[in-house]
CSV table of C-alpha atoms and ligand atoms in Angstrom, one decimal:
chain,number,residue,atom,x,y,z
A,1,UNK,CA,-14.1,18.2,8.4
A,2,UNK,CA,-11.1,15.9,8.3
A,3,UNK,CA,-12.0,12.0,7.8
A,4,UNK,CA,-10.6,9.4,11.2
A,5,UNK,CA,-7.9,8.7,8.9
A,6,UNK,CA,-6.5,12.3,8.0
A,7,UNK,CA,-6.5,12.7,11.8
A,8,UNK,CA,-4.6,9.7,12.1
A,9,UNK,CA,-2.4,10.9,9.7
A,10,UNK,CA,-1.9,13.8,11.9
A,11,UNK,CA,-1.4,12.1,14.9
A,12,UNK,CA,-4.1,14.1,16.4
A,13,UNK,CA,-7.1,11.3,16.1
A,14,UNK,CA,-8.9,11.1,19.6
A,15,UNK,CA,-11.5,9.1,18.0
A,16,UNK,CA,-12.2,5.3,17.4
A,17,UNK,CA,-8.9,4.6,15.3
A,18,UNK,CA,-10.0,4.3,11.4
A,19,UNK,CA,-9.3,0.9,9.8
A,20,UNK,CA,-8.9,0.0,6.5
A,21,UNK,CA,-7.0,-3.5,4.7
A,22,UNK,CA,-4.5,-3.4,1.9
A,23,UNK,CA,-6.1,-5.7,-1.0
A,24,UNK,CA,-9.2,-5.1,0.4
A,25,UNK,CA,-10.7,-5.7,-3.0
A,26,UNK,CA,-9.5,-8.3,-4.3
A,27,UNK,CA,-10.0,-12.3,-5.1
A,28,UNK,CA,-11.1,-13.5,-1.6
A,29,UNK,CA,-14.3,-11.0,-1.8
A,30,UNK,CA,-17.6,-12.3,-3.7
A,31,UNK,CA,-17.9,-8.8,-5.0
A,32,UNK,CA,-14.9,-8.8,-7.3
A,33,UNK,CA,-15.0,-12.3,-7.9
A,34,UNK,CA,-18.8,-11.2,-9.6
A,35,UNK,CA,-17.1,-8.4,-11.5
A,36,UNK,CA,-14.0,-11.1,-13.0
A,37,UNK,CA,-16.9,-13.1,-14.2
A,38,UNK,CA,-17.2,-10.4,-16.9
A,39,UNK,CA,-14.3,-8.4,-17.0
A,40,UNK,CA,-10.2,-8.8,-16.9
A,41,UNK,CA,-8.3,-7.7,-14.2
A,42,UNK,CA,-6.9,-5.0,-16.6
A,43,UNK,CA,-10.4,-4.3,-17.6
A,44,UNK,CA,-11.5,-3.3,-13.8
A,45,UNK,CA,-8.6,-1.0,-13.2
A,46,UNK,CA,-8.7,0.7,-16.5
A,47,UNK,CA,-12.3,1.8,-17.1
A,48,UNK,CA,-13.0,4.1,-14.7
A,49,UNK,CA,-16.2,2.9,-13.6
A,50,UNK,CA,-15.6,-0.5,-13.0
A,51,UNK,CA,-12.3,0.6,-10.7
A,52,UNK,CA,-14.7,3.0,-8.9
A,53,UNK,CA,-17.4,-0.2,-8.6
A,54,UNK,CA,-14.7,-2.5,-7.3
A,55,UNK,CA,-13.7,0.0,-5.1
A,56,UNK,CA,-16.4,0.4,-3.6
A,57,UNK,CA,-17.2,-3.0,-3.2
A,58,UNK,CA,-15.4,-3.9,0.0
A,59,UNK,CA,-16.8,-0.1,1.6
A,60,UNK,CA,-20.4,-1.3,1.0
A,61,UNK,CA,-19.8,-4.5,1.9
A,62,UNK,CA,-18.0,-4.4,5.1
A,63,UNK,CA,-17.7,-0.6,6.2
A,64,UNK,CA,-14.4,0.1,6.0
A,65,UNK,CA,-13.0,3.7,6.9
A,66,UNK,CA,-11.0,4.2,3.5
A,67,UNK,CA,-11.0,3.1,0.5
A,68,UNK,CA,-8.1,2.5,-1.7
A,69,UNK,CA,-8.0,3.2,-5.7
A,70,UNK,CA,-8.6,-0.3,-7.5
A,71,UNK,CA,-5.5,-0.7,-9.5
A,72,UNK,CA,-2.0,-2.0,-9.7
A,73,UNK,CA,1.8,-0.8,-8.8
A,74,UNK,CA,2.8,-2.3,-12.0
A,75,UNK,CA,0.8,-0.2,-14.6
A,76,UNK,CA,4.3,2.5,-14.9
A,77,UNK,CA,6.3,-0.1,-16.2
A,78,UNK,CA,3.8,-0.9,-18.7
A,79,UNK,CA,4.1,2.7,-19.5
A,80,UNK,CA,8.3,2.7,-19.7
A,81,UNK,CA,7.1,-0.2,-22.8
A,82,UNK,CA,7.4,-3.4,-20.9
A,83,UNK,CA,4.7,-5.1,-21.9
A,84,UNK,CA,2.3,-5.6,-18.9
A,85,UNK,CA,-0.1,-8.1,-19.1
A,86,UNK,CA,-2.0,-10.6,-16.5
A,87,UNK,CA,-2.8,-13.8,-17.8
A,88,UNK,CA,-3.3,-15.4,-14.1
A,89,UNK,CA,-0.6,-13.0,-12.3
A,90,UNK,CA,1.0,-10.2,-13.6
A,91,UNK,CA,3.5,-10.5,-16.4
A,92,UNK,CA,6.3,-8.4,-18.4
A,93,UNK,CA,6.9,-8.9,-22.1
A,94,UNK,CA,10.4,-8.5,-21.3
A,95,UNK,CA,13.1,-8.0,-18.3
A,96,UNK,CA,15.6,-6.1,-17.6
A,97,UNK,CA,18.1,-8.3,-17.3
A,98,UNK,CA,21.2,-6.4,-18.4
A,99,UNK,CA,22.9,-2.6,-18.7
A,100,UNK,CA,22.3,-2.7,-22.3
A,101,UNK,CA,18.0,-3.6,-21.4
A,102,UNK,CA,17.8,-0.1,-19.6
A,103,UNK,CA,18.4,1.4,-22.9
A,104,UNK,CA,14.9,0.0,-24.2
A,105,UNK,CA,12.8,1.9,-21.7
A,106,UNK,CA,11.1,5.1,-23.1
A,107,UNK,CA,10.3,7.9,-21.6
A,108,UNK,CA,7.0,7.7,-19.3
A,109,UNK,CA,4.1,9.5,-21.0
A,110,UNK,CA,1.7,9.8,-17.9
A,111,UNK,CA,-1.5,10.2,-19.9
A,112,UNK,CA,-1.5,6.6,-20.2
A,113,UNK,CA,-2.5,6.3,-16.6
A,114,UNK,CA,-5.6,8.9,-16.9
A,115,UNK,CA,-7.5,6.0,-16.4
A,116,UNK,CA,-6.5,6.4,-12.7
A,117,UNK,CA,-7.5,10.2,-12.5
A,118,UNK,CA,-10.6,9.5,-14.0
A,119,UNK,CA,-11.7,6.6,-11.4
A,120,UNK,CA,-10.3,8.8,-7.9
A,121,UNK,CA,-13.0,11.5,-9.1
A,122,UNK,CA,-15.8,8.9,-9.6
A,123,UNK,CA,-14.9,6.9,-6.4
A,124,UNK,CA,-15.1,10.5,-4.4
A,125,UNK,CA,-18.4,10.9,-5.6
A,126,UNK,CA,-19.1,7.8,-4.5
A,127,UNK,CA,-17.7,7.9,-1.1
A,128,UNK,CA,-19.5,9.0,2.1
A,129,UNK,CA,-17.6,12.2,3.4
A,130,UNK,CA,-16.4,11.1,6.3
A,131,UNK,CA,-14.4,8.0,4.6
A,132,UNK,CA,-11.0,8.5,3.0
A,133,UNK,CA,-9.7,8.0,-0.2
A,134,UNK,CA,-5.7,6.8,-0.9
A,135,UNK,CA,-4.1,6.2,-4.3
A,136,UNK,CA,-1.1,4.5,-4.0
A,137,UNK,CA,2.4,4.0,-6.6
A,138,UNK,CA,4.8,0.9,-5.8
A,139,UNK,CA,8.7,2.0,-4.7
A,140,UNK,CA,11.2,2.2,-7.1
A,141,UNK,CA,13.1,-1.0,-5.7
A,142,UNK,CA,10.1,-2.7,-5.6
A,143,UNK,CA,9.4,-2.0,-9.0
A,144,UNK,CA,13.1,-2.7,-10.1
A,145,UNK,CA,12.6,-6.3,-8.5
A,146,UNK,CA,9.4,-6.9,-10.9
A,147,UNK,CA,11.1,-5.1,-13.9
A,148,UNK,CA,14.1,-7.6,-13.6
A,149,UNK,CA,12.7,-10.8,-12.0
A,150,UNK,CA,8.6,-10.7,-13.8
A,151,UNK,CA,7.5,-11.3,-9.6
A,152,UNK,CA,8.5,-10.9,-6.3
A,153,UNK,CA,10.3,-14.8,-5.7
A,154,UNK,CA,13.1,-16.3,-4.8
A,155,UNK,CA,16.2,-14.5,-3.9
A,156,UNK,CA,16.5,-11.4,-6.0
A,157,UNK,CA,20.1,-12.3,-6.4
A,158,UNK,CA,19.8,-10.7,-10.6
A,159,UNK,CA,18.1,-7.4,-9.0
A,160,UNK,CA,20.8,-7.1,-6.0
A,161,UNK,CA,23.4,-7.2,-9.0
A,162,UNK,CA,21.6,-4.6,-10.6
A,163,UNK,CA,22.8,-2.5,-7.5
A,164,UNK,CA,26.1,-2.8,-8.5
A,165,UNK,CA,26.3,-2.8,-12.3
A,166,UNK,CA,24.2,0.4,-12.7
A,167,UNK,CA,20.9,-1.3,-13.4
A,168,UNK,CA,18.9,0.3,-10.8
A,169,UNK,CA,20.2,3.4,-10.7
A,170,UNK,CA,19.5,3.7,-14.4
A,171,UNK,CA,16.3,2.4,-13.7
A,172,UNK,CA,15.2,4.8,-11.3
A,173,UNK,CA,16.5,7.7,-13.3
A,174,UNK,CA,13.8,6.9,-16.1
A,175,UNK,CA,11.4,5.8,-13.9
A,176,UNK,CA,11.3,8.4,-10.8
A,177,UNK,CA,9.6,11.6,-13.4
A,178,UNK,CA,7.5,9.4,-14.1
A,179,UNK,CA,6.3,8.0,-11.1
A,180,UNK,CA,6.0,11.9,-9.6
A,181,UNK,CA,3.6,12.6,-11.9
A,182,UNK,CA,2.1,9.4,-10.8
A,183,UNK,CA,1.6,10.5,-7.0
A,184,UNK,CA,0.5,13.7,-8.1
A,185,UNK,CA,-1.9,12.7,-10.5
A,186,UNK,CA,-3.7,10.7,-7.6
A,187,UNK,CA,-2.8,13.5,-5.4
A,188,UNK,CA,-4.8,15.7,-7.9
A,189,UNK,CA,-7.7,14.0,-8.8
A,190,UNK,CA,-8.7,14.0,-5.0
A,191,UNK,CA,-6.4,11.5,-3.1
A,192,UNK,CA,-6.2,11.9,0.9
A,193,UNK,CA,-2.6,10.4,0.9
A,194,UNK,CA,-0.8,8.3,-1.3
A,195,UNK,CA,0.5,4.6,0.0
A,196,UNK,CA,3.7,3.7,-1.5
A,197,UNK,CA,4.0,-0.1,-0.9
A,198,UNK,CA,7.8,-1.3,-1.2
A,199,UNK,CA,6.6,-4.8,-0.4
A,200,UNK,CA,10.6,-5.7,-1.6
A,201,UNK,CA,12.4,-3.2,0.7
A,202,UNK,CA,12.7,-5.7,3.6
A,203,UNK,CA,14.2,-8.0,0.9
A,204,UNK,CA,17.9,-5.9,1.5
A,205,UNK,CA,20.1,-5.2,4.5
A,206,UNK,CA,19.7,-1.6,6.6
A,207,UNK,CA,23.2,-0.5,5.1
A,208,UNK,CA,22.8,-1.4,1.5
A,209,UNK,CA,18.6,0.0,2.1
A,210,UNK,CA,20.3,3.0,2.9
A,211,UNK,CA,22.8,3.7,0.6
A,212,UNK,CA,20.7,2.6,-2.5
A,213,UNK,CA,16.8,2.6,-1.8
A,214,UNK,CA,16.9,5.4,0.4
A,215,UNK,CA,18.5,8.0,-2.7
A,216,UNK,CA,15.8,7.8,-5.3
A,217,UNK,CA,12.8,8.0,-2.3
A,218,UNK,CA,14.6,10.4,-0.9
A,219,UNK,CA,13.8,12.6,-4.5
A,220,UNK,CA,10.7,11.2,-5.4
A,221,UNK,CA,9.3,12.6,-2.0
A,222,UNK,CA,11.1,15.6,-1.9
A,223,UNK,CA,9.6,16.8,-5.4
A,224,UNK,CA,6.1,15.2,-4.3
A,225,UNK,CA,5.8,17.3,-1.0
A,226,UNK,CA,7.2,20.2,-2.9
A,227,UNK,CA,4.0,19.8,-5.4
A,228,UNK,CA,1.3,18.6,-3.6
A,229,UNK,CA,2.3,19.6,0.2
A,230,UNK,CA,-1.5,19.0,1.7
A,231,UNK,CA,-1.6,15.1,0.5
A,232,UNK,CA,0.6,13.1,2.8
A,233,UNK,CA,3.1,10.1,2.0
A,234,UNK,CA,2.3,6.6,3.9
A,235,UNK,CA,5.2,4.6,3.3
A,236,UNK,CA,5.4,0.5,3.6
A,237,UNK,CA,8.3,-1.1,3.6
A,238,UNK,CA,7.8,-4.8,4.0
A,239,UNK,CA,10.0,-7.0,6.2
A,240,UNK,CA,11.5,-3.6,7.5
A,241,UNK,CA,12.6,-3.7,10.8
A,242,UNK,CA,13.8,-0.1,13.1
A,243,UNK,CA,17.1,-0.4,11.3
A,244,UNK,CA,15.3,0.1,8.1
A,245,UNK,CA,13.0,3.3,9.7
A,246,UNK,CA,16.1,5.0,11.2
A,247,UNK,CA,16.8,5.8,7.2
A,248,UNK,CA,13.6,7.2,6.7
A,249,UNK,CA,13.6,10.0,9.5
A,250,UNK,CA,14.8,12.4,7.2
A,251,UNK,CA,11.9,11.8,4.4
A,252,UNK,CA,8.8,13.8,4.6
A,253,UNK,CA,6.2,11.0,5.4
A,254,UNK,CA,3.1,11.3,7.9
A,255,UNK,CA,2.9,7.3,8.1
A,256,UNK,CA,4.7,4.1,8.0
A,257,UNK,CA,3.0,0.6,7.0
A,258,UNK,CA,4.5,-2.0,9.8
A,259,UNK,CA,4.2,-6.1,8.9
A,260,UNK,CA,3.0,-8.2,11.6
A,261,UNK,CA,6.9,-9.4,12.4
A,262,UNK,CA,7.0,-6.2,15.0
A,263,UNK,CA,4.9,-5.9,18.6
A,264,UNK,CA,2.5,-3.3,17.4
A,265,UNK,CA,2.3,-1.3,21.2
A,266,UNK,CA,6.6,-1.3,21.0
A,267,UNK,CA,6.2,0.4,17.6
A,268,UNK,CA,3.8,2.5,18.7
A,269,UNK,CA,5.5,3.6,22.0
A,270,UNK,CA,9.0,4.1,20.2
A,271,UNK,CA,7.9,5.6,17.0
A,272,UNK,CA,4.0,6.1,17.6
A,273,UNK,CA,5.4,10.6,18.5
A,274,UNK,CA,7.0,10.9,14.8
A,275,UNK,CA,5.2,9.5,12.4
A,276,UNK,CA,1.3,7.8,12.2
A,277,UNK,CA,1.7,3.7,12.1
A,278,UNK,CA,-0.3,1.6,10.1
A,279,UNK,CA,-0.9,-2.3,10.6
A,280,UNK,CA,-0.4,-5.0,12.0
A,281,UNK,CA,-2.6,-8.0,12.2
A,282,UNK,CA,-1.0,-10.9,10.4
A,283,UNK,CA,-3.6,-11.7,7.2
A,284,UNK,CA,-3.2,-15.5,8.2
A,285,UNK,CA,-5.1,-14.8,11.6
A,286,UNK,CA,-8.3,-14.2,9.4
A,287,UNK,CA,-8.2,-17.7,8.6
A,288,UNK,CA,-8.9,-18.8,12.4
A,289,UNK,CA,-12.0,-20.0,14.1
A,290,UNK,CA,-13.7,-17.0,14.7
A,291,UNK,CA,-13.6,-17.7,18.6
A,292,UNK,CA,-9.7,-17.4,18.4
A,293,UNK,CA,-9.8,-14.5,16.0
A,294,UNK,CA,-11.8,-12.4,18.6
A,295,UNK,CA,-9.8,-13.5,21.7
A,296,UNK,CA,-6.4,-12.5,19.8
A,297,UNK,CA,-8.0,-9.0,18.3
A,298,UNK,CA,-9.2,-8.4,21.7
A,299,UNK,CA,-5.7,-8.9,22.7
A,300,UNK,CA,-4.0,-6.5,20.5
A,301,UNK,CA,-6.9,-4.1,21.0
A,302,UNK,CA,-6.5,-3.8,24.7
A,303,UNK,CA,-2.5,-3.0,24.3
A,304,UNK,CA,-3.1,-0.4,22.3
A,305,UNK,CA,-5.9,1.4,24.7
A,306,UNK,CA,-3.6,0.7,27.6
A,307,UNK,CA,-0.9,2.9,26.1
A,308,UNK,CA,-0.6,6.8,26.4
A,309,UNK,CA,-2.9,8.5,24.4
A,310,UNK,CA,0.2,10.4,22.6
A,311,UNK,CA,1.6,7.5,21.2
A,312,UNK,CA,-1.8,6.0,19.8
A,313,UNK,CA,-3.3,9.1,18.0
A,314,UNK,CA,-1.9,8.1,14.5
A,315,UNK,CA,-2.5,4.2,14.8
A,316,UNK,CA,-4.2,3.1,11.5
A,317,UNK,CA,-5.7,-0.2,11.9
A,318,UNK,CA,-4.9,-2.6,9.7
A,319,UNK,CA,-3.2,-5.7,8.5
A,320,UNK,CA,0.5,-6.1,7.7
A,321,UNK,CA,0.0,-6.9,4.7
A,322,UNK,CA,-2.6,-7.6,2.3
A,323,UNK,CA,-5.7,-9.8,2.4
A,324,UNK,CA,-5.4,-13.0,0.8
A,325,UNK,CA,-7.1,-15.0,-1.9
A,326,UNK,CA,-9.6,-17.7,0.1
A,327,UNK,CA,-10.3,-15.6,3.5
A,328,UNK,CA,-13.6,-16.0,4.9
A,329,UNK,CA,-15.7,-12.7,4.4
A,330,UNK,CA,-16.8,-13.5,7.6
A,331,UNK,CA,-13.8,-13.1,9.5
A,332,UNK,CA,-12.9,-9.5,7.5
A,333,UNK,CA,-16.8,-8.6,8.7
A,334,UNK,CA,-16.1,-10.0,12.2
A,335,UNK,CA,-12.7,-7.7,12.5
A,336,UNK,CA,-14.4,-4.3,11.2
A,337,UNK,CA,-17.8,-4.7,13.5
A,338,UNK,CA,-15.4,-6.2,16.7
A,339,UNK,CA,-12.9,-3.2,16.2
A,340,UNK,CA,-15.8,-0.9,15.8
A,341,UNK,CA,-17.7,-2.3,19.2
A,342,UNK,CA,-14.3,-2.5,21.4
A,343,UNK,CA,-13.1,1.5,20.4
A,344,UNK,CA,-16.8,2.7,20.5
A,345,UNK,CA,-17.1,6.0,22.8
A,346,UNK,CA,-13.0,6.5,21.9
A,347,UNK,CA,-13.0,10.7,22.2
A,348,UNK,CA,-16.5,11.5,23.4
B,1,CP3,O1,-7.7,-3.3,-2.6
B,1,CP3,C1,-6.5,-2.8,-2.8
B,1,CP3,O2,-5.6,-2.9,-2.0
B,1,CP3,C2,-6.3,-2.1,-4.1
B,1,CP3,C3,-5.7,-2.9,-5.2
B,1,CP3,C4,-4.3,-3.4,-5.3
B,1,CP3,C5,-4.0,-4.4,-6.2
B,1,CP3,N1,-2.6,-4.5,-6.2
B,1,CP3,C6,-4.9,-5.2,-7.0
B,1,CP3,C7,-4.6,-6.5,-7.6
B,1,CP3,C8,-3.1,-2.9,-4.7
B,1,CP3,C9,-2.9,-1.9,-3.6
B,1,CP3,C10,-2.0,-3.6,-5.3
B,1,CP3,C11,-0.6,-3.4,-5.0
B,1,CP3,C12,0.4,-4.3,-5.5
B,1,CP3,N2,0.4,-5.0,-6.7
B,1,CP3,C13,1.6,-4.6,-4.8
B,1,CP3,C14,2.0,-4.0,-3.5
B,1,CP3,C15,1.3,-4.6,-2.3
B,1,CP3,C16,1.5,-6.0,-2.1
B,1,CP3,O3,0.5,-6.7,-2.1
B,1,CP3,O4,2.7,-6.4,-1.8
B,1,CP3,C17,2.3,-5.6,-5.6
B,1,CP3,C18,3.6,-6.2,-5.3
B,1,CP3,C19,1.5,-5.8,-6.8
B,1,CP3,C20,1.9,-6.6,-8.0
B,1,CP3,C21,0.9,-7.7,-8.3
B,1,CP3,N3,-0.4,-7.4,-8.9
B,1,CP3,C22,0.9,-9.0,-7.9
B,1,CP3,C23,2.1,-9.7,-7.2
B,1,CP3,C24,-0.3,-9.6,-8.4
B,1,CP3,C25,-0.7,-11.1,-8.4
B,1,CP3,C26,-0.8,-11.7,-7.0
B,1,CP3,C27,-2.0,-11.3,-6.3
B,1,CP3,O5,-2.0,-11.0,-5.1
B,1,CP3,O6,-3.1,-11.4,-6.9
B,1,CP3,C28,-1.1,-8.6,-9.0
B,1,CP3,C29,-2.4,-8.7,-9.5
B,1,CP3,C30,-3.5,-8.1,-8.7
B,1,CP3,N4,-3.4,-6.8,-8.2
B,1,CP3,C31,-4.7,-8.6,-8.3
B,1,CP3,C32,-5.4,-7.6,-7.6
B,1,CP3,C33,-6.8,-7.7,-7.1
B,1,CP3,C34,-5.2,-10.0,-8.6
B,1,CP3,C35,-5.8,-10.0,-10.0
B,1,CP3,C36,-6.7,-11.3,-10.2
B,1,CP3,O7,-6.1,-12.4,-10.2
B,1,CP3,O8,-7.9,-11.1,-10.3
């Protein structure tokens, strides 16, 4: 039996559409705030059974339709020796500032990120059959833009260099085997599709997205699908627009993660027949009376129903980006049980 969200996947669900948030465990949420009372950040995500418990926290708590592996996008540069650590955010020991700096990477050894294996089998156990499970790897330009900057601020002007003076591509070379036997790890160990969140795609213009980004995803896909053809690819590109997506026709990817910049029903009407689309509530709208959070839901709800059912099959509710710190539990309760009530009866 395949979960709401593989159908989704497939553009083939004629059910209630599935819903899940990116960060949906995380600092805003009394359940992991209980779990930092005892353990690091790095603690939770690499013992197992804490990642499983603060997976599962948000499911329990507010009935989401997937889950997503506790854990962090920046772990594979810890293991190319850069000195991860997260004293309030995350931080490298050291950055790659210049050519030489590329030369101090080493080789990925992926049984440093077992930690991950071991946690996707306990959090299947744990998850109710008919909820999905995604792992999830950050893109390589994303993860350049941490390696050479330490965050994701300001104007990337020392990372856009690194497009010209070989940084990158050097970069990716190391990091790409790396981060394939990443995905398929997760893929593996009992992932039902793999997110790969390049929050810093949107960061560059459609030409230079395409002639640089696009290569080393373009790969990494390639040899993913090759290996593990049954786990499909959900792709978010952050402050992407269509100019962005035309590059990625040629990729084999079920999904695409859209930010709340686009109309959701144009998305879906234009590009809803080719690939499933994930999104797109803006997280600040959690922060409104819940009155106006309703009304606005409600809105975005009804445009979807009132399109043809071809182009809403693969909608994944969600958020267009992740939930942050400080929103009221109450308002991420009031979406899932609202969303849940208002596509009730969807396929029967
Ligand atoms: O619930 C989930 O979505 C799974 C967990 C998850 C985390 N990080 C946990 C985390 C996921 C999917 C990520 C992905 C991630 N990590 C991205 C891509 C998605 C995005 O949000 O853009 C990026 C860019 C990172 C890098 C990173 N890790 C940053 C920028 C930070 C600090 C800022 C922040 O939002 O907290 C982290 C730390 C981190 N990763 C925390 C969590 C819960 C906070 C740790 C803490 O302070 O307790």
């Amino acid at each position: 039996m395949k979960t709401l969200f593989q159908q989704s996947l497939m553009r083939k669900n004629t059910g209630r559409p599935p819903v899940w948030f990116m960060r949906q465990a995380g600092r805003y949420h009394s359940h992991y705030q209980n779990l930092k009372k005892q353990y690091s950040f790095e603690d939770i995500c690499t013992r197992p059974e804490l990642a499983c418990e603060a997976t599962m926290g948000p499911i329990r708590d507010f009935d989401f339709d997937s889950a997503i592996l506790f854990s962090d996008i920046l772990f594979p540069l810890d293991v190319l020796g850069m000195g991860l650590s997260y004293p309030e955010g995350p931080e490298l020991s050291w950055h790659l500032k210049t050519r030489q700096a590329v030369e101090r990477l080493v080789p990925g050894d992926i049984s440093k990120l077992e930690f991950q294996s071991q946690a996707i089998r306990l959090i299947r156990n744990a998850l109710p059959q008919e909820k999905s499970l995604l792992g999830f790897v950050g893109g390589p330009w994303t993860l350049f833009c941490y390696a050479v900057e330490g965050s994701h601020q300001g104007n990337l002007i020392s990372s856009k260099q690194g497009l010209v003076d070989g940084r990158f591509e050097g970069f990716w070379r190391i990091l790409s085997p790396l981060l394939l036997e990443n995905m398929v790890l997760q893929a593996k160990a009992g992932a039902d599709a793999i997110a790969v969140l390049d929050t810093c795609a949107g960061e560059l213009d459609p030409q230079t997205y395409q002639s640089h980004v696009i290569p080393p995803l373009r790969e990494l896909f390639k040899n993913y699908s090759l290996r593990c053809p049954e786990v499909p690819l959900v792709y978010y590109g952050k402050t992407c627009g269509p100019d962005h997506w035309k590059s990625l026709t040629e990729l084999p990817i079920a999904g695409l993660g859209i930010d709340w910049r686009h109309d959701l029903a144009q998305v879906l009407s234009e590009w809803g027949d080719r690939w499933a689309i994930q999104g797109n509530i803006d997280p600040t709208w959690l922060f409104l009376e819940p009155a106006e959070l309703t009304k606005r839901l409600t809105q975005v709800f009804e445009t979807v129903k009132a399109l043809p059912v071809a182009s809403r099959q693969g909608w994944i509710c969600g958020l267009g980006h992740g939930v942050l710190p400080k929103t009221p539990e109450s308002n991420v309760r009031l979406f899932i049980e609202l969303q849940r009530k208002f596509f009730q009866g969807e396929g029967k």
